Backbone as a ProteinNet text record, in pm:
[ID]
protein_1_A
[PRIMARY]
MTINVRFKDMATSDAMTEYITGKLNKLADKYDWVISAQVNIEKRNDPKGKGKVCKMELSLPGPRIYAESDEKNYEMAVKETIKDLETQLKKRKEVFKAH
[TERTIARY]
-437.1	-380.8	-270	-160.1	-48.5	-66.1	-50.7	-67.2	61.7	116.5	238.3	206.1	215.9	184.3	313.3	335.5	453.4	409.9	479.5	453.3	571.5	543.8	649.8	640.6	751.5	761.1	670.6	650.3	570.4	600.2	560.3	582.3	484.1	526	435.4	325.7	211.1	96	32.3	33.4	-28.1	-178.8	-241.1	-386.4	-423.1	-345.7	-372.1	-347.9	-244.6	-215.4	-330	-383.3	-496	-620.4	-644.6	-759.1	-750.5	-633.2	-612.4	-626.4	-564.4	-569.8	-713.9	-792.2	-932.6	-1011.9	-993.5	-1065	-1025.1	-894.3	-848	-888.7	-897.1	-941.7	-1088.4	-1170.1	-1310	-1316.2	-1229.9	-1223.4	-1176.4	-1079.5	-1026.7	-1130.8	-1219.2	-1326	-1423.3	-1447	-1538.5	-1476.2	-1349.1	-1275.9	-1158.1	-1182.7	-1082.7	-963	-963.7	-852.7	-748.4	-763.8	-662.5	-545	-423.3	-304.7	-239.2	-211.5	-144.2	-178	-144.9	-169.9	-46.7	-7.9	98.9	32.1	49.5	-14.7	93.1	84.5	175.3	92.4	125.6	60.6	165.5	131.3	228.4	160	240.1	191.1	257.7	176.2	227.1	195.5	277.7	247.6	147.1	26.6	-80.8	-145.2	-136.6	-195.7	-348.6	-413.1	-558.8	-609.6	-519.5	-560.7	-573.1	-551.6	-556.6	-417.1	-360	-222.5	-205.3	-314.4	-306.2	-330.8	-225.9	-231.4	-225.8	-310.4	-309.4	-297.4	-196.5	-176.3	-183	-260.7	-272.3	-257.8	-186.5	-171.6	-204.8	-297.6	-337.4	-279.6	-223.5	-171.8	-277.1	-312.8	-413.8	-388	-460.1	-438.2	-459	-366.5	-372.5	-297.6	-321.6	-251.5	-288.9	-195.2	-222.4	-315.8	-386.4	-471.1	-420	-439.7	-382.4	-485.7	-483.7	-569.3	-497.5	-530.8	-467.6	-570.5	-564.8	-652.2	-580.7	-622.7	-565.3	-681.2	-686.7	-799.8	-752	-850	-818.5	-760.4	-802.2	-743.9	-717.7	-639.2	-595.8	-709.5	-803.8	-915.1	-998.7	-1026.1	-1101	-1021.9	-891.4	-807.4	-811.7	-804.9	-810.7	-946.7	-1055.2	-1189.7	-1206.1	-1164.1	-1176.9	-1093.7	-972.7	-885.6	-946.2	-998.1	-1058.6	-1184.5	-1260.6	-1379.3	-1340	-1232.4	-1183.8	-1136.2	-1065.4	-1018	-1135.1	-1237.8	-1353.2	-1423.9	-1432.5	-1490.9	-1411.2	-1278.6	-1194.2	-1207	-1218.5	-1233.9	-1366.4	-1472.2	-1601.6	-1590.2	-1521.7	-1502.2	-1420.2	-1315.9	-1231.3	-1311	-1399.7	-1481.4	-1574.1	-1627.8	-1712.8	-1634.5	-1509.8	-1424.7	-1401.4	-1379.9	-1361.3	-1486	-1604.3	-1728.4	-1746.3	-1698	-1714.9	-1631.2	-1526	-1437.9	-1466.7
-258.2	-389.2	-413	-467.8	-502.1	-646.6	-669	-802.4	-841.3	-956.2	-1007.3	-1142.6	-1150.3	-1273.6	-1332.9	-1461.8	-1531.8	-1655.1	-1679.9	-1797.5	-1891.4	-2017.5	-2116	-2222.2	-2249.9	-2352.4	-2322.8	-2193.1	-2153.6	-2008	-1965.5	-1826.4	-1734.7	-1611.1	-1515.7	-1476.4	-1444.6	-1410.2	-1282.2	-1177.1	-1050.7	-1065.7	-1143.5	-1163.3	-1234	-1333.6	-1406.1	-1315.9	-1234.7	-1141	-1041.8	-990.4	-897.3	-965.1	-1090.6	-1166.7	-1182.8	-1223.2	-1244.3	-1112.2	-1007.2	-876.7	-826.9	-845.2	-804.1	-877.1	-1008	-1088.9	-1048.5	-1028.6	-993	-851.1	-761.2	-625.5	-624	-710	-721.7	-770.5	-867	-919.2	-809.7	-728.8	-620.6	-511.4	-489	-391	-435.8	-565.5	-622.2	-626.6	-660.9	-672.9	-575.7	-452.8	-347.2	-359.3	-454	-471.2	-571.4	-620.8	-708.7	-621.9	-660.3	-578.6	-613.8	-743.4	-783.6	-927.7	-963.8	-1099.5	-1150.5	-1272.7	-1342.1	-1454.5	-1453.3	-1552.3	-1629.5	-1761.7	-1847.2	-1932.3	-1923.8	-2005.1	-2103.2	-2230.7	-2329.6	-2445	-2518.3	-2635.4	-2758.5	-2858.5	-2985.6	-3094.9	-3194.8	-3311.7	-3397.3	-3407.2	-3480.6	-3575.9	-3706.5	-3802.3	-3795.2	-3733.2	-3722.4	-3609.8	-3531.4	-3425.4	-3289	-3279.6	-3147.5	-3087.7	-3044.9	-2997.3	-2847.4	-2770.9	-2624.6	-2576.3	-2528.5	-2499.5	-2349.2	-2304.6	-2165.9	-2167.9	-2097.5	-2085	-1937	-1903.1	-1763.6	-1753.6	-1650.4	-1620.2	-1472.7	-1445.6	-1308.1	-1264.3	-1145.6	-1085.3	-989.3	-1003.8	-920.5	-915.2	-831.5	-829.2	-968.2	-1011.1	-1146.1	-1241.2	-1370.8	-1468.8	-1456.4	-1489.8	-1490.8	-1605.8	-1592.6	-1703.5	-1752.7	-1882.6	-1948.6	-2040.3	-2046.8	-2141.2	-2185.6	-2305.7	-2364.4	-2450.7	-2451.9	-2541.6	-2592.3	-2710.1	-2778.2	-2814	-2749	-2766.9	-2797.1	-2809.8	-2838.1	-2718	-2595.1	-2475.2	-2371	-2271.7	-2173.5	-2085.5	-2050.3	-1966.4	-2035.9	-2164.7	-2240.4	-2248.8	-2267.7	-2276	-2144.9	-2032.2	-1900.9	-1881.5	-1915.4	-1900.1	-1981.9	-2107.5	-2194.8	-2143.7	-2098.7	-2048.5	-1924.7	-1832.8	-1711	-1744.4	-1843.9	-1885.7	-1937.4	-2015.2	-2065.1	-1950.3	-1855.4	-1740.3	-1657.5	-1640.2	-1560.8	-1626.6	-1759.3	-1831.3	-1803.1	-1807.9	-1780.8	-1635.6	-1542.1	-1401	-1375.6	-1444.7	-1429.7	-1474.4	-1586.2	-1635	-1535.4	-1479.8	-1383	-1257.3	-1216	-1096.2	-1117.5	-1239.3	-1271	-1261	-1301.7	-1291	-1144.6	-1060.6	-917.6	-857.2	-896.7	-842.8	-880.4	-999	-1046.7	-966.3	-900.8	-828.1	-682.5
1792.7	1816.3	1714.6	1762.9	1677.2	1629.4	1498.6	1441	1370	1406.5	1344.9	1280.8	1147.5	1074.3	1019.5	1048.8	997.7	919.3	809.9	726.4	739.9	772.7	791.2	681.5	618.2	513.1	393.5	364.6	249.1	217	98.4	56.9	129.3	153.7	216.8	118.1	171.2	89	140.8	58	98.2	114.5	27.9	35.9	167	204.9	329.2	449.5	443.2	552.3	568.8	458.1	464	521	482.1	531.2	683.2	730	873.9	949.5	896.1	960.6	971.2	865.8	867.9	974.4	982.4	1081.6	1223.8	1246.4	1380.2	1418.6	1322.2	1352.7	1395.6	1335.2	1378.5	1523.3	1555.5	1692	1787.9	1745.7	1829	1850.9	1751.8	1769.5	1878.3	1883.7	1981.3	2121	2127.1	2253.4	2249.2	2291.6	2275.6	2369.8	2461.7	2554.5	2504.5	2381.7	2322.7	2277.3	2317.8	2291.9	2158.9	2138.3	2015.2	1979.5	1855.1	1805.4	1732.2	1762.6	1691.2	1611.8	1480.4	1393.5	1318.3	1322.3	1246.7	1151.7	1023.9	920.8	870.4	870	823	752.4	679.4	606.8	665.7	697.7	748.8	647.9	645.6	562.5	638.1	582.9	648.4	548.4	572.5	478.6	472.7	570.9	572	482.5	424.7	334	396.6	527.1	590.5	580.2	690.1	687.1	673.4	662.9	659.1	801.9	868.6	1011.5	1037.2	1127.8	1174.1	1326.1	1377.6	1522.3	1556.8	1659.1	1701.9	1852.6	1893.4	2035.2	2055	2145.9	2173.7	2307.3	2307.2	2428.9	2480.9	2609.5	2670.3	2820.4	2895	3039.5	3099.9	3181.5	3236.5	3145.3	3160.3	3076.5	2929	2843.6	2699.6	2667.2	2554.7	2510.1	2375.6	2351.9	2235	2172.5	2039.8	1967.8	1841.4	1797.5	1678.4	1607.1	1474.8	1399.4	1275	1231.8	1116.3	1023.8	907.6	816	674.7	581.1	440.6	368.2	408.7	348.2	456.7	422.7	521.6	571.4	484.4	525.9	634	614.7	715	845.3	835.2	954.7	1032.2	960.9	1026.5	1093.9	1023.9	1079.9	1207.9	1204.3	1321.1	1437.9	1409.3	1514.8	1579.4	1498.3	1552.1	1631.6	1585.8	1660.4	1799.1	1806.5	1935.1	2024.3	1964.4	2041.8	2094.2	2011.9	2054.7	2172.9	2172	2284.9	2412	2401.5	2516.9	2562.7	2467	2501.7	2574.3	2532.1	2599.3	2744.9	2767.8	2904.4	2985.3	2924.6	2993.9	3027.7	2937.2	2960.4	3079.7	3093.2	3208.1	3338.2	3337.3	3455.6	3488.8	3386	3408.4	3472.5	3426.1	3480.4	3626.7	3664.9	3801.4	3900.6	3854.6	3947.4	3948.1
[MASK]
+++++++++++++++++++++++++++++++++++++++++++++++++++++++++++++++++++++++++++++++++++++++++++++++++++

């Protein structure tokens, strides 16, 4: 699986890139038909104290799937986004089994 990580309005972080890559590789091991992942990490001004945003789009057979989360820190945002993507992948896998 090809993984492309982009940081918007912040400095790039090798540690964060490795964290994201590790999480997505685990997902790719489980769902081997995932082709690529586009990840955007950005910071928003949020008066509620959140503002750490992670957006992910997975390319796979059929329509792409997308998830986004806004949390207090980037690690939580990545975890939540991957959890949402995994839910969508499970549903997609059920559709594959039906055909």
